[in-house]
Coordinates of C-alpha atoms in Angstrom, one line a residue:
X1 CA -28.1 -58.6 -28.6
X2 CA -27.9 -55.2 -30.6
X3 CA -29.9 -54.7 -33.5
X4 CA -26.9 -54.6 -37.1
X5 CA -26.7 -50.9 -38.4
X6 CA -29.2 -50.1 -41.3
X7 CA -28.0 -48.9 -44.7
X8 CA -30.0 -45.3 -45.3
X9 CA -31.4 -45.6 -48.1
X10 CA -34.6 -45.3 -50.0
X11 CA -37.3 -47.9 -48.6
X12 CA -39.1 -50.1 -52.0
X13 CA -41.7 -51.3 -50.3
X14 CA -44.4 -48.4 -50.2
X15 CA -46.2 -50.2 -46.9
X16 CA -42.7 -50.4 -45.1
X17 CA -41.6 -47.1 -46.4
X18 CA -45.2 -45.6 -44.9
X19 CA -44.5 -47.7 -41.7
X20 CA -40.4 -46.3 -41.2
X21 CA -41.6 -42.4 -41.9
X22 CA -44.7 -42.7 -39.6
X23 CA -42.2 -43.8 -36.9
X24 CA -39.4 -41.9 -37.4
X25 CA -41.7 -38.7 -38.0
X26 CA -43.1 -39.5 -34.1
X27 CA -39.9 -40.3 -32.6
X28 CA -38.1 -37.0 -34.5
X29 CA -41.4 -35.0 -32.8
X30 CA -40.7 -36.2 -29.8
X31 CA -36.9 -35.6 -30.3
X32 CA -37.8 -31.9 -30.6
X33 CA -40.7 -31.8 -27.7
X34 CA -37.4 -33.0 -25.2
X35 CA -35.2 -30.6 -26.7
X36 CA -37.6 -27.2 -27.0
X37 CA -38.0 -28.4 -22.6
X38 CA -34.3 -29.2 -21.7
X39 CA -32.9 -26.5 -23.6
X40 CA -35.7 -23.8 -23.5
X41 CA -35.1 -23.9 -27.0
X42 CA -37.3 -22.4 -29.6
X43 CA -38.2 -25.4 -32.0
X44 CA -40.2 -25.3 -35.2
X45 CA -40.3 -28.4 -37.3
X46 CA -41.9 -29.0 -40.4
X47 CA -42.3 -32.2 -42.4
X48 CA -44.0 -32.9 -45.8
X49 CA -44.5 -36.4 -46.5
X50 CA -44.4 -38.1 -49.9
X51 CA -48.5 -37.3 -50.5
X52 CA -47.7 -33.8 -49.3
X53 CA -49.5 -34.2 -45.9
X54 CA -48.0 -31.8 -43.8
X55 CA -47.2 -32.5 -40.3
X56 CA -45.8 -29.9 -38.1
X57 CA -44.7 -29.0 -34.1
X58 CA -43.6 -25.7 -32.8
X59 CA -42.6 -25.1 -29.0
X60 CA -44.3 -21.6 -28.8
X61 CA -45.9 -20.7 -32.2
X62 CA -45.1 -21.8 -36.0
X63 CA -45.7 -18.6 -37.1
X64 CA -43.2 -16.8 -34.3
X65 CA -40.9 -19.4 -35.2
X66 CA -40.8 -18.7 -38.9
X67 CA -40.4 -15.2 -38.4
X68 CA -37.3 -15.6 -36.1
X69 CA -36.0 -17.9 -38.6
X70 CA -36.4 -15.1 -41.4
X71 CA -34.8 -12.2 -39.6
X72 CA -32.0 -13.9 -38.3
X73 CA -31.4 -15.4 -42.1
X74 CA -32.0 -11.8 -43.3
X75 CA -29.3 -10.4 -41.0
X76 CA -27.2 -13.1 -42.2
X77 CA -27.4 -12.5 -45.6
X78 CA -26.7 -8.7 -44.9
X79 CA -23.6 -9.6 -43.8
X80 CA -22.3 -10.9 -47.1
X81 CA -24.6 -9.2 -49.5
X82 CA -23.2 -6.7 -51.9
X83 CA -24.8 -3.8 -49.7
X84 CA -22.0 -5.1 -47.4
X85 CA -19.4 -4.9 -50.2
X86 CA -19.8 -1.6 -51.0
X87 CA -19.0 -0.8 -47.3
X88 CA -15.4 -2.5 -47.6
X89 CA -15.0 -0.2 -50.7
X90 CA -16.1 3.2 -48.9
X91 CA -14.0 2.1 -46.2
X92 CA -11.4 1.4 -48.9
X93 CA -12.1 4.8 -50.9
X94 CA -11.9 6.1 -47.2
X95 CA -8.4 5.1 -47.2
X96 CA -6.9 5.8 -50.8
X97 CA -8.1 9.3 -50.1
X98 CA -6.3 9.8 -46.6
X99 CA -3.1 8.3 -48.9
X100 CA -2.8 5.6 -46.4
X101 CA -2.9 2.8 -48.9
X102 CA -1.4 2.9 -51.8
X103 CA -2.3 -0.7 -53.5
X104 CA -6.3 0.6 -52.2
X105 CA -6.6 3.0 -54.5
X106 CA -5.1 0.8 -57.3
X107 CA -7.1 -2.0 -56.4
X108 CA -10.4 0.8 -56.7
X109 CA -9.4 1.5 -59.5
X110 CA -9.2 -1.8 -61.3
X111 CA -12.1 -3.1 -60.4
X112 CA -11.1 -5.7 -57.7
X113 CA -13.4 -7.5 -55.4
X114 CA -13.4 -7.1 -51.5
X115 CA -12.2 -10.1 -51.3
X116 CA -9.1 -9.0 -53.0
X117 CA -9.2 -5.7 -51.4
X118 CA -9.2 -7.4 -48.0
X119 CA -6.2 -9.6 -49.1
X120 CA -4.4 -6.5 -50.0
X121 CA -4.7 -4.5 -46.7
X122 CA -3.4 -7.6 -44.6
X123 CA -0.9 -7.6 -46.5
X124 CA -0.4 -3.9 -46.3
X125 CA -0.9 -4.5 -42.6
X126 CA 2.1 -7.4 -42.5
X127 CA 4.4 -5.1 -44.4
X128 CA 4.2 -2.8 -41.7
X129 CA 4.4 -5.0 -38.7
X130 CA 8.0 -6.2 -40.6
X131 CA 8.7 -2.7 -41.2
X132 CA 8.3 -2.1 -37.3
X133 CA 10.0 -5.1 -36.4
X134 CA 13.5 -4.2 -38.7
X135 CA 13.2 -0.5 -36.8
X136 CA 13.3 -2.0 -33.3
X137 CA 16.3 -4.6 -34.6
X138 CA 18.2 -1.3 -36.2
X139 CA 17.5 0.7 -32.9
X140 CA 18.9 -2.0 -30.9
X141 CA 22.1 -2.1 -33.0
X142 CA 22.7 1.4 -32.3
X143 CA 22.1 0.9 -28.9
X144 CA 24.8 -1.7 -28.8
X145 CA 26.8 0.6 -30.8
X146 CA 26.2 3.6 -28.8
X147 CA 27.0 1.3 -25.4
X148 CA 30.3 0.3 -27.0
X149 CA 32.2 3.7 -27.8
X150 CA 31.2 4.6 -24.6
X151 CA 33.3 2.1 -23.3
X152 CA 30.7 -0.4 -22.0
X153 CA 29.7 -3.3 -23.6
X154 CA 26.4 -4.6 -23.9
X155 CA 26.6 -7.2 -21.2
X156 CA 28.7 -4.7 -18.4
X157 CA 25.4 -2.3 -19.0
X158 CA 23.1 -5.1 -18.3
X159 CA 25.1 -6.1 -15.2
X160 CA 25.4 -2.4 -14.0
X161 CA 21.4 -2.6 -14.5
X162 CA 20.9 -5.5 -12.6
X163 CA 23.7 -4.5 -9.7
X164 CA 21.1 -1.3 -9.5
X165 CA 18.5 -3.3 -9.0
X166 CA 20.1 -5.4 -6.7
X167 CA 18.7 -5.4 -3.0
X168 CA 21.8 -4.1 -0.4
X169 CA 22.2 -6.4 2.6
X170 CA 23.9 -4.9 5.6
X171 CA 25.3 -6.2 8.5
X172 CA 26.3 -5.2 11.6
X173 CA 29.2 -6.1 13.2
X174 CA 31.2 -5.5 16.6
X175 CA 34.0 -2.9 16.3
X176 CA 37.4 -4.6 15.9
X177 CA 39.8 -4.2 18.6
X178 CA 43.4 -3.7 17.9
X179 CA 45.8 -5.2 19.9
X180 CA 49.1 -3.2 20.7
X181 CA 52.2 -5.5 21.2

């Protein structure tokens, strides 16, 4: 039979409590030993208990660990730092200068956030994708248009298209032979 599931939560009795972390702390150790071999993973682990022991495991070094962990959350936060912002408004200053975007160099010039400034070019960006799209449905109108006061229709164009397309089977035949009465 199957052990019932636990509830998680805090532990009264400070013996059992003491008991459940020392286990759990080995087994999550051991957890990370597997994983730092199966995985070739890089694992540092760090655990404070509640008499601030520290207990700690690294796969290669705690200290090489710690340092990968700081410049890839460094690089992270440069990503959505406001050094970050001010590129998306040089890119958008960029822009309102070549006249490109109209609603950019309003939006500079309130004040908005990048966020908003963003929001504003794909929508900028959509406006011109319908723009393109009603050019190619008025061109094909005037194609049809075109096609009809030559006297073609749309459809006889697309059949002459396809009958030049078509492949040309030939046969040979004997030469008939007429008879005289």
């Amino acid at each position: 039979m199957g052990r019932g599931k636990i509830v998680i939560q805090r532990i009264d009795d400070s013996t059992s409590r003491q008991v459940t972390f020392s286990k759990r702390r080995k087994g999550l150790i051991k957890k990370a030993k597997e994983l730092a071999i199966l995985c070739d993973a890089e694992i540092g682990l760090i655990i404070f208990s509640n008499t601030d022991k520290l207990y700690d495991f690294a796969s290669s070094s705690m200290k090489s660990a710690i340092e990968r962990f700081n410049k890839t959350k460094m690089e992270q936060q440069q990503l959505v730092n406001p050094a970050s912002e001010v590129k998306i408004v040089l890119r958008v200053v960029v822009l309102a200068e070549r006249g490109h975007n109209s609603k950019a160099r309003a939006a500079l010039i309130a004040g908005k956030s990048s966020r908003n400034l963003i929001h504003h070019e794909n929508l900028e960006l959509s406006r011109n994708v319908q723009r393109i799209h009603q050019e190619n449905i008025e061109l094909h109108k005037k194609a049809y248009a075109t096609s009809s006061t030559n006297g073609f229709g749309l459809r006889e164009l697309e059949d002459a298209a396809d009958e030049s397309h078509a492949q040309v089977r030939l046969q040979l035949s004997q030469p008939e032979q007429s008879s005289k009465s």
